Amino acid sequence: MEKIPLKSHHKFFGQAKNFGGQYIPEILRPALLDLENAYKKIFPSKTYQRELKDLLKHFVGRPTPLIYAKNASKILGNEIFLKFEGLANTGAHKINNAVGQVLLAKKMGKKKVIAETGAGQHGLATAAAAAKLGLSCEVYMGEIDIARQRPNVFNMELFGARVISVTSGTKTLKDAVNETLRVWSKESSETFYVLGSALGPYPYPDIVRDLQSIIGKEVKKQCKDYFETLPDIMIACVGGGSNSIGFFSEFVNDKSVRLVGVEAGGIGNQVGENATRMSKNSKKGIAQGYKSIFLQDNQGNLSPTHSISAGLDYAGIGPQLAYLGTIGRIEFTSALDSKVIEALKFFAKHEGIIPALESSHALAEVINISQKVKNKKIIANISGRGDKDIFITAKTINPKDWVKFLKEEIARMQELRIDSK
Ligand SMILES: *Cc1c(COP(=O)(O)O)cnc(C)c1O
C-alpha cells in the first residue's frame, strides 16, 4: 500500500485540499509566516531539539510508562496495555506540546506567550512551561469556564500567569480562541500564540503533531519490552486531536495496526448532546483558521456540544485526523458519558489508576471492543490522570457523600475565619 505522508503538503492534508490550510485575516499573515519560518529553521535545529529533549526528560518526566493491565486483560480476554500520560508534569499530555511551543517562542526572541484554554488544562500546561522558561504568560478563558474550572485557574495563577476572562459569545472555548487570535494580531511581534491542539491554521497542526509524536515513539520502543511485534489495536480519545495524532502518527504506515479514535458520545444523538464530529451529524467547513469537519448549523455557525469531560466538547476536529478518518486509516467511534464512568471505575478498581474522563473514553472502547475481538494486543492512550475531575466524578459516583463533604468544608472555613481574627 502507498505510504501516507505525515506532514502537510502545501499547507493541506490529502490531495483535494479538503483538510487544513490557513484561513485567516490578512493581519495575521506576517505572524504565521514568522511561525512557519521558525518551524522550518529553529524547530529542526540541533540546539532546539537538544534543549527540548532535556526538558521532556527532566521537567516533564518522560518517558511515561507503558503499563501492562494484567487484571483487566484477564477479565476482558485481550492483552491490554496503558500508555500513562497522566504521569507527565501537570497531569496530561498537553505539557509535551506546551513546553515545545514555549521553547520555540523563547528561541524566536519573544518575551510573552498567550494561550486559549477551555477546561484549563492547556492553560495550565502553558503557564507551567512559561514559568519554567521565564516568559510572561496570559491565558484567555471563557467567563463560564473560569467559573466552572476554579482549581485550574488557581494553579495557573500560582504559575504566575494572568488569566483573562472572555465575555463575548457563549463565553467558552471557541470565544477564547477568537479572542486569543484577535490579541495576537495586534501584538504578534513580541508575542507567541501557544495553540493547544492539533488544529488551527497551518503550521499549527504540524507543530503540535510533531511535539506530541513523542508519545507514539516511546510506545513503539516500549512495545518491544513486552512483545516482539506491533500491537494489533491502538485506541485514543479525540478532542481537538493532539493526544491521538501523537499516539497514532508513528503507526500510521504500519497498516496491520488498527487505529481507533473515540469521540464524546455525551448523552445522546441530538444536536448539543455530544461532540461526534466524525459522524453523520457534521459537515465540512471552515472555522477558526482551518478547513475540517465541524458540528455546525446550516448557516455554518458552530453547534453547541456536550460531554462529561471538558476536554472533548469542541465542535471541530484536527484536519489531519479528519483526513485520516475520511480515507479509512483511522476508525472513529464514540462513548456515552455513562459508559465512560463505568470504564473509569473498572480500570481504577482493577489497575490502580485514576484516568482522566477524556482518557476514560478510550477505556470505554477497550471494554466495548473486547466483546468483539479476543487475544489481541490492545494499547490505550491514557492522555491524563483524573485528579482534576474530582468535582465531576465525585458528584456523579457518590453525590451524597460529596455534598456532605462540601458543606462541612465550608463550615470548617467559616470557623477558621473566626479563629484567625
Ligand atoms: C485536552 C485533553 C484531551 C483532548 O484534547 P486532544 O487535543 O484531543 O488530545 C484529552 N485528554 C486530556 C487529559 C486532556 O486534557
Short mmCIF file of C-alpha atoms and ligand atoms in Angstrom, two decimals:
data_model
loop_
_atom_site.label_atom_id
_atom_site.label_comp_id
_atom_site.label_asym_id
_atom_site.label_seq_id
_atom_site.Cartn_x
_atom_site.Cartn_y
_atom_site.Cartn_z
CA MET A 1 0.00 0.00 0.00
CA GLU A 2 1.11 3.56 -0.64
CA LYS A 3 2.80 5.43 2.20
CA ILE A 4 0.71 8.14 3.85
CA PRO A 5 2.76 11.35 4.25
CA LEU A 6 2.69 12.66 7.81
CA LYS A 7 3.45 16.31 7.15
CA SER A 8 1.00 18.59 5.38
CA HIS A 9 1.67 19.38 1.73
CA HIS A 10 1.19 22.98 0.58
CA LYS A 11 -0.50 23.54 3.97
CA PHE A 12 -3.10 20.76 3.43
CA PHE A 13 -3.58 17.11 4.35
CA GLY A 14 -4.59 14.83 1.47
CA GLN A 15 -4.86 15.62 -2.23
CA ALA A 16 -8.08 17.58 -2.53
CA LYS A 17 -7.21 20.46 -0.17
CA ASN A 18 -10.20 19.45 1.94
CA PHE A 19 -8.39 19.47 5.28
CA GLY A 20 -6.14 22.08 6.86
CA GLY A 21 -4.95 25.24 5.14
CA GLN A 22 -4.62 28.74 6.52
CA TYR A 23 -7.90 30.68 6.53
CA ILE A 24 -7.02 33.84 8.40
CA PRO A 25 -7.47 37.60 8.19
CA GLU A 26 -4.63 39.40 6.35
CA ILE A 27 -3.49 41.00 9.58
CA LEU A 28 -2.34 37.59 10.92
CA ARG A 29 -0.34 36.61 7.82
CA PRO A 30 3.04 38.04 8.97
CA ALA A 31 2.74 36.28 12.35
CA LEU A 32 2.03 32.92 10.72
CA LEU A 33 4.82 33.39 8.20
CA ASP A 34 7.16 34.09 11.10
CA LEU A 35 5.97 30.90 12.81
CA GLU A 36 6.37 28.89 9.61
CA ASN A 37 9.98 30.07 9.30
CA ALA A 38 10.67 29.15 12.93
CA TYR A 39 9.11 25.71 12.36
CA LYS A 40 11.32 25.13 9.32
CA LYS A 41 14.58 26.57 10.71
CA ILE A 42 14.65 26.65 14.54
CA PHE A 43 12.48 23.60 15.25
CA PRO A 44 14.68 21.01 13.47
CA SER A 45 17.94 22.60 14.71
CA LYS A 46 20.27 20.63 16.96
CA THR A 47 20.16 23.21 19.80
CA TYR A 48 16.37 23.36 19.89
CA GLN A 49 15.95 19.58 19.74
CA ARG A 50 18.61 19.04 22.42
CA GLU A 51 17.01 21.52 24.83
CA LEU A 52 13.57 20.07 24.15
CA LYS A 53 14.80 16.56 24.88
CA ASP A 54 16.31 17.76 28.13
CA LEU A 55 13.08 19.49 29.21
CA LEU A 56 11.00 16.42 28.31
CA LYS A 57 13.20 14.24 30.47
CA HIS A 58 13.96 16.47 33.46
CA PHE A 59 10.90 18.75 33.62
CA VAL A 60 8.03 16.80 32.06
CA GLY A 61 9.20 13.45 33.44
CA ARG A 62 9.40 11.43 30.22
CA PRO A 63 9.30 8.68 29.22
CA THR A 64 5.89 7.95 30.72
CA PRO A 65 5.29 4.25 31.45
CA LEU A 66 3.52 1.67 29.32
CA ILE A 67 1.61 -0.33 31.91
CA TYR A 68 0.53 -3.92 31.31
CA ALA A 69 -3.05 -4.06 32.59
CA LYS A 70 -2.82 -7.63 33.78
CA ASN A 71 -6.07 -7.87 35.73
CA ALA A 72 -8.18 -6.12 33.09
CA SER A 73 -6.57 -8.30 30.42
CA LYS A 74 -7.64 -11.45 32.19
CA ILE A 75 -11.23 -10.27 32.61
CA LEU A 76 -11.62 -8.84 29.10
CA GLY A 77 -9.78 -11.58 27.16
CA ASN A 78 -7.24 -9.34 25.42
CA GLU A 79 -3.69 -8.24 26.21
CA ILE A 80 -4.26 -4.65 27.33
CA PHE A 81 -1.57 -2.02 27.79
CA LEU A 82 -1.96 1.56 29.02
CA LYS A 83 0.33 4.42 27.94
CA PHE A 84 0.09 6.60 31.04
CA GLU A 85 0.49 10.27 30.06
CA GLY A 86 -1.15 11.08 33.39
CA LEU A 87 2.28 10.85 34.99
CA ALA A 88 3.63 13.79 32.97
CA ASN A 89 4.05 17.10 34.85
CA THR A 90 0.69 18.92 35.18
CA GLY A 91 -1.09 15.60 34.73
CA ALA A 92 -1.61 15.17 30.99
CA HIS A 93 -0.04 15.01 27.54
CA LYS A 94 -0.69 18.73 26.97
CA ILE A 95 2.67 19.68 28.51
CA ASN A 96 4.54 17.92 25.63
CA ASN A 97 3.14 20.50 23.23
CA ALA A 98 3.20 23.48 25.59
CA VAL A 99 6.85 23.08 26.55
CA GLY A 100 7.85 22.68 22.89
CA GLN A 101 5.99 25.79 21.75
CA VAL A 102 7.16 27.93 24.67
CA LEU A 103 10.75 26.87 23.96
CA LEU A 104 10.22 27.82 20.30
CA ALA A 105 8.87 31.21 21.42
CA LYS A 106 11.96 31.78 23.52
CA LYS A 107 14.27 30.86 20.64
CA MET A 108 12.35 33.30 18.41
CA GLY A 109 13.15 36.05 20.93
CA LYS A 110 9.56 36.52 22.17
CA LYS A 111 9.04 37.81 25.70
CA LYS A 112 5.47 36.74 26.19
CA VAL A 113 3.19 33.83 25.36
CA ILE A 114 -0.58 33.81 25.12
CA ALA A 115 -2.88 30.79 25.05
CA GLU A 116 -6.54 29.90 24.83
CA THR A 117 -7.99 27.36 27.19
CA GLY A 118 -11.34 25.62 27.66
CA ALA A 119 -11.27 23.45 30.74
CA GLY A 120 -7.94 24.97 31.72
CA GLN A 121 -5.62 22.02 31.05
CA HIS A 122 -3.81 23.66 28.14
CA GLY A 123 -3.63 26.97 30.00
CA LEU A 124 -2.15 25.13 32.97
CA ALA A 125 0.49 23.39 30.84
CA THR A 126 1.40 26.64 29.06
CA ALA A 127 1.63 28.56 32.34
CA ALA A 128 3.91 25.85 33.80
CA ALA A 129 6.18 25.89 30.73
CA ALA A 130 6.30 29.72 30.76
CA ALA A 131 7.20 29.69 34.46
CA LYS A 132 9.98 27.18 33.80
CA LEU A 133 11.39 29.08 30.81
CA GLY A 134 10.92 32.56 32.26
CA LEU A 135 8.41 34.07 29.83
CA SER A 136 5.36 36.05 30.84
CA CYS A 137 2.05 34.34 30.15
CA GLU A 138 -1.58 35.38 29.55
CA VAL A 139 -4.34 32.79 29.30
CA TYR A 140 -7.67 33.62 27.65
CA MET A 141 -10.56 31.69 29.09
CA GLY A 142 -14.34 31.98 28.73
CA GLU A 143 -16.11 33.55 31.69
CA ILE A 144 -18.25 30.42 32.12
CA ASP A 145 -15.23 28.13 32.02
CA ILE A 146 -13.46 30.25 34.65
CA ALA A 147 -16.41 29.77 36.96
CA ARG A 148 -16.56 26.01 36.28
CA GLN A 149 -12.82 25.31 36.49
CA ARG A 150 -11.69 27.30 39.51
CA PRO A 151 -8.93 24.81 40.58
CA ASN A 152 -7.13 25.17 37.22
CA VAL A 153 -7.42 28.97 37.34
CA PHE A 154 -5.98 28.90 40.85
CA ASN A 155 -3.00 26.81 39.69
CA MET A 156 -2.36 28.92 36.57
CA GLU A 157 -2.15 31.97 38.80
CA LEU A 158 0.29 30.13 41.08
CA PHE A 159 2.47 29.67 37.99
CA GLY A 160 2.40 33.44 37.59
CA ALA A 161 0.05 33.56 34.58
CA ARG A 162 -2.63 36.20 34.13
CA VAL A 163 -5.99 34.55 33.39
CA ILE A 164 -8.17 36.85 31.30
CA SER A 165 -11.92 36.37 31.25
CA VAL A 166 -13.56 36.29 27.78
CA THR A 167 -17.12 37.58 27.91
CA SER A 168 -18.09 37.50 24.22
CA GLY A 169 -20.36 34.93 22.52
CA THR A 170 -21.03 31.78 24.51
CA LYS A 171 -18.18 32.69 26.93
CA THR A 172 -16.49 29.30 26.37
CA LEU A 173 -13.58 27.79 24.40
CA LYS A 174 -14.43 28.89 20.88
CA ASP A 175 -14.79 32.50 22.04
CA ALA A 176 -11.47 32.21 23.91
CA VAL A 177 -9.82 31.04 20.64
CA ASN A 178 -11.26 34.03 18.75
CA GLU A 179 -10.12 36.44 21.43
CA THR A 180 -6.58 34.99 21.52
CA LEU A 181 -6.31 35.34 17.73
CA ARG A 182 -7.53 38.94 17.98
CA VAL A 183 -4.98 39.82 20.66
CA TRP A 184 -2.22 38.05 18.71
CA SER A 185 -2.99 40.03 15.56
CA LYS A 186 -2.35 43.25 17.50
CA GLU A 187 0.91 42.28 19.23
CA SER A 188 2.46 39.42 17.25
CA SER A 189 5.93 40.96 17.06
CA GLU A 190 6.58 40.41 20.77
CA THR A 191 4.02 37.67 21.49
CA PHE A 192 3.83 33.95 20.64
CA TYR A 193 0.46 32.17 20.48
CA VAL A 194 0.75 28.71 22.07
CA LEU A 195 -2.09 26.73 20.45
CA GLY A 196 -3.41 23.78 22.44
CA SER A 197 -4.41 21.04 19.99
CA ALA A 198 -3.55 19.68 16.54
CA LEU A 199 -5.72 22.21 14.73
CA GLY A 200 -5.94 25.86 13.73
CA PRO A 201 -4.22 27.42 10.70
CA TYR A 202 -1.05 25.90 9.18
CA PRO A 203 1.59 25.29 10.57
CA TYR A 204 0.00 24.61 14.00
CA PRO A 205 -1.40 21.13 13.16
CA ASP A 206 2.09 20.05 12.03
CA ILE A 207 3.88 21.59 15.02
CA VAL A 208 1.50 20.06 17.57
CA ARG A 209 1.65 16.61 15.91
CA ASP A 210 5.44 16.67 15.83
CA LEU A 211 5.61 17.65 19.52
CA GLN A 212 3.05 15.03 20.59
CA SER A 213 4.57 12.26 18.43
CA ILE A 214 6.93 11.57 21.35
CA ILE A 215 4.03 9.51 22.79
CA GLY A 216 3.92 7.08 19.85
CA LYS A 217 7.69 6.96 19.52
CA GLU A 218 8.03 5.86 23.13
CA VAL A 219 5.22 3.33 22.71
CA LYS A 220 6.97 1.76 19.73
CA LYS A 221 10.10 1.22 21.82
CA GLN A 222 8.23 0.12 24.95
CA CYS A 223 6.25 -2.49 22.99
CA LYS A 224 9.49 -4.32 22.42
CA ASP A 225 9.93 -4.80 26.17
CA TYR A 226 6.67 -6.72 26.29
CA PHE A 227 6.37 -8.39 22.87
CA GLU A 228 8.35 -8.50 19.66
CA THR A 229 5.64 -7.47 17.20
CA LEU A 230 3.48 -4.39 16.73
CA PRO A 231 0.24 -4.02 18.67
CA ASP A 232 -2.97 -5.12 16.96
CA ILE A 233 -5.17 -2.21 18.04
CA MET A 234 -4.44 1.29 19.37
CA ILE A 235 -7.19 3.38 20.94
CA ALA A 236 -7.22 7.07 21.92
CA CYS A 237 -9.81 9.69 22.78
CA VAL A 238 -10.26 12.59 20.35
CA GLY A 239 -10.97 16.17 21.36
CA GLY A 240 -9.10 18.53 19.06
CA GLY A 241 -6.92 15.56 18.33
CA SER A 242 -3.47 16.17 19.82
CA ASN A 243 -3.06 13.12 22.08
CA SER A 244 -4.48 10.81 19.42
CA ILE A 245 -2.36 12.07 16.50
CA GLY A 246 0.71 12.00 18.75
CA PHE A 247 -0.09 8.41 19.77
CA PHE A 248 -1.02 7.25 16.24
CA SER A 249 1.38 9.08 13.91
CA GLU A 250 4.29 6.69 14.41
CA PHE A 251 1.99 3.80 13.40
CA VAL A 252 0.05 5.35 10.51
CA ASN A 253 2.15 3.48 7.98
CA ASP A 254 2.08 0.19 9.90
CA LYS A 255 -1.07 -0.93 8.14
CA SER A 256 -1.57 -4.04 10.26
CA VAL A 257 -2.27 -1.84 13.31
CA ARG A 258 -5.91 -0.80 13.72
CA LEU A 259 -6.15 2.81 14.90
CA VAL A 260 -9.35 3.76 16.74
CA GLY A 261 -10.38 7.29 17.72
CA VAL A 262 -13.09 7.74 20.35
CA GLU A 263 -15.23 10.88 20.41
CA ALA A 264 -17.58 12.14 23.11
CA GLY A 265 -20.95 10.39 22.72
CA GLY A 266 -22.31 12.54 25.55
CA ILE A 267 -25.90 11.81 26.49
CA GLY A 268 -27.45 11.17 23.09
CA ASN A 269 -27.75 11.82 19.34
CA GLN A 270 -29.44 15.22 19.30
CA VAL A 271 -27.67 18.47 18.47
CA GLY A 272 -25.95 19.72 21.63
CA GLU A 273 -25.88 16.32 23.33
CA ASN A 274 -22.45 15.11 22.11
CA ALA A 275 -19.30 16.05 20.19
CA THR A 276 -19.24 13.37 17.45
CA ARG A 277 -17.70 15.28 14.58
CA MET A 278 -16.85 12.12 12.62
CA SER A 279 -20.49 11.06 12.39
CA LYS A 280 -23.38 11.87 10.06
CA ASN A 281 -24.30 14.89 12.18
CA SER A 282 -21.40 17.02 10.95
CA LYS A 283 -20.27 18.81 7.79
CA LYS A 284 -17.11 20.02 6.13
CA GLY A 285 -16.45 23.65 6.73
CA ILE A 286 -14.01 26.39 7.62
CA ALA A 287 -13.71 27.84 11.12
CA GLN A 288 -11.02 29.25 13.39
CA GLY A 289 -8.43 29.33 10.62
CA TYR A 290 -8.69 25.83 9.13
CA LYS A 291 -10.77 23.57 6.91
CA SER A 292 -12.06 20.39 8.52
CA ILE A 293 -15.22 18.69 9.74
CA PHE A 294 -17.36 20.62 12.21
CA LEU A 295 -20.60 20.26 14.11
CA GLN A 296 -22.43 23.25 12.65
CA ASP A 297 -25.84 24.51 11.59
CA ASN A 298 -26.91 25.32 8.03
CA GLN A 299 -25.54 28.85 8.35
CA GLY A 300 -22.11 27.48 9.32
CA ASN A 301 -22.33 28.52 12.98
CA LEU A 302 -20.61 26.03 15.28
CA SER A 303 -23.16 23.96 17.19
CA PRO A 304 -23.32 23.57 20.95
CA THR A 305 -21.73 20.36 22.25
CA HIS A 306 -21.80 18.26 25.39
CA SER A 307 -19.51 15.79 27.10
CA ILE A 308 -18.95 14.73 30.69
CA SER A 309 -15.28 15.53 30.00
CA ALA A 310 -14.46 19.18 29.45
CA GLY A 311 -11.58 18.34 27.09
CA LEU A 312 -13.66 16.58 24.44
CA ASP A 313 -16.50 19.02 23.85
CA TYR A 314 -15.09 21.07 20.96
CA ALA A 315 -17.15 21.40 17.75
CA GLY A 316 -14.17 20.93 15.40
CA ILE A 317 -11.56 18.22 14.89
CA GLY A 318 -7.94 18.49 13.78
CA PRO A 319 -7.63 18.43 9.97
CA GLN A 320 -5.15 15.53 9.83
CA LEU A 321 -7.43 13.28 11.88
CA ALA A 322 -10.42 14.28 9.76
CA TYR A 323 -8.39 13.34 6.67
CA LEU A 324 -7.16 10.02 8.09
CA GLY A 325 -10.73 9.24 9.16
CA THR A 326 -12.11 10.05 5.72
CA ILE A 327 -9.66 7.73 3.93
CA GLY A 328 -10.40 4.99 6.46
CA ARG A 329 -6.98 4.81 8.11
CA ILE A 330 -8.43 5.77 11.50
CA GLU A 331 -11.74 4.24 12.58
CA PHE A 332 -13.95 6.55 14.63
CA THR A 333 -16.40 5.60 17.31
CA SER A 334 -17.88 7.28 20.38
CA ALA A 335 -18.57 6.54 24.03
CA LEU A 336 -21.58 7.66 26.05
CA ASP A 337 -20.99 9.52 29.34
CA SER A 338 -22.46 6.59 31.28
CA LYS A 339 -20.05 4.09 29.65
CA VAL A 340 -17.15 6.44 30.38
CA ILE A 341 -17.88 6.43 34.12
CA GLU A 342 -18.21 2.62 34.07
CA ALA A 343 -14.83 2.30 32.35
CA LEU A 344 -13.20 4.70 34.81
CA LYS A 345 -14.48 2.67 37.76
CA PHE A 346 -13.44 -0.63 36.17
CA PHE A 347 -9.84 0.41 35.48
CA ALA A 348 -9.46 2.20 38.81
CA LYS A 349 -10.60 -0.92 40.66
CA HIS A 350 -8.60 -3.46 38.65
CA GLU A 351 -5.49 -1.50 37.68
CA GLY A 352 -4.94 1.12 40.39
CA ILE A 353 -5.03 4.15 38.11
CA ILE A 354 -7.40 7.13 38.01
CA PRO A 355 -7.67 8.08 34.33
CA ALA A 356 -8.99 11.47 33.22
CA LEU A 357 -12.60 11.46 31.99
CA GLU A 358 -11.28 12.20 28.50
CA SER A 359 -8.98 9.16 28.59
CA SER A 360 -11.79 7.04 30.03
CA HIS A 361 -13.47 7.34 26.61
CA ALA A 362 -10.60 5.26 25.17
CA LEU A 363 -11.05 2.77 28.03
CA ALA A 364 -14.78 2.52 27.35
CA GLU A 365 -13.86 1.44 23.83
CA VAL A 366 -11.35 -1.09 25.17
CA ILE A 367 -14.22 -2.70 27.06
CA ASN A 368 -16.57 -2.41 24.08
CA ILE A 369 -14.14 -3.85 21.51
CA SER A 370 -13.34 -6.73 23.87
CA GLN A 371 -16.86 -8.02 23.28
CA LYS A 372 -15.96 -8.43 19.59
CA VAL A 373 -12.28 -9.46 19.48
CA LYS A 374 -10.16 -11.72 21.72
CA ASN A 375 -6.45 -12.38 22.30
CA LYS A 376 -5.39 -9.10 20.67
CA LYS A 377 -2.68 -6.75 21.84
CA ILE A 378 -4.50 -3.51 22.57
CA ILE A 379 -2.85 -0.26 23.69
CA ALA A 380 -4.97 2.59 25.03
CA ASN A 381 -3.58 6.07 25.47
CA ILE A 382 -4.33 7.42 28.94
CA SER A 383 -3.96 11.07 27.95
CA GLY A 384 -4.23 12.35 31.53
CA ARG A 385 -4.94 11.50 35.14
CA GLY A 386 -8.28 12.11 36.76
CA ASP A 387 -7.43 14.19 39.84
CA LYS A 388 -8.69 17.30 38.04
CA ASP A 389 -12.12 15.67 37.56
CA ILE A 390 -12.93 15.17 41.25
CA PHE A 391 -15.68 17.83 41.12
CA ILE A 392 -17.44 15.88 38.35
CA THR A 393 -16.70 12.26 39.24
CA ALA A 394 -17.42 12.60 42.95
CA LYS A 395 -20.85 14.13 42.43
CA THR A 396 -21.66 11.55 39.71
CA ILE A 397 -20.43 8.45 41.53
CA ASN A 398 -21.27 9.34 45.14
CA PRO A 399 -23.28 12.61 45.27
CA LYS A 400 -24.48 12.24 48.87
CA ASP A 401 -21.05 11.99 50.48
CA TRP A 402 -19.63 14.69 48.21
CA VAL A 403 -22.30 17.26 49.08
CA LYS A 404 -21.84 16.42 52.75
CA PHE A 405 -18.09 16.97 52.43
CA LEU A 406 -18.51 20.32 50.61
CA LYS A 407 -20.95 21.61 53.24
CA GLU A 408 -18.66 20.59 56.07
CA GLU A 409 -15.66 22.11 54.32
CA ILE A 410 -17.44 25.48 54.10
CA ALA A 411 -18.34 25.23 57.78
CA ARG A 412 -14.70 24.47 58.62
CA MET A 413 -13.59 27.51 56.64
CA GLN A 414 -16.07 29.77 58.41
CA GLU A 415 -14.78 28.55 61.74
CA LEU A 416 -11.24 29.22 60.60
CA ARG A 417 -12.10 32.82 59.71
CA ILE A 418 -13.45 33.44 63.20
CA ASP A 419 -10.33 31.84 64.66
CA SER A 420 -7.94 33.89 62.57
CA LYS A 421 -9.47 37.20 63.57
C1 LIG B 1 -7.34 18.34 26.49
C2 LIG B 1 -7.37 16.89 26.77
C3 LIG B 1 -7.80 15.96 25.80
C4 LIG B 1 -8.34 16.34 24.47
O1 LIG B 1 -7.51 17.04 23.63
P1 LIG B 1 -6.76 16.40 22.40
O2 LIG B 1 -6.14 17.56 21.71
O3 LIG B 1 -7.78 15.71 21.55
O4 LIG B 1 -5.76 15.44 22.93
C5 LIG B 1 -7.74 14.62 26.13
N1 LIG B 1 -7.32 14.20 27.34
C6 LIG B 1 -6.91 15.06 28.29
C7 LIG B 1 -6.45 14.52 29.61
C8 LIG B 1 -6.92 16.44 28.04
O5 LIG B 1 -6.51 17.28 29.00
#
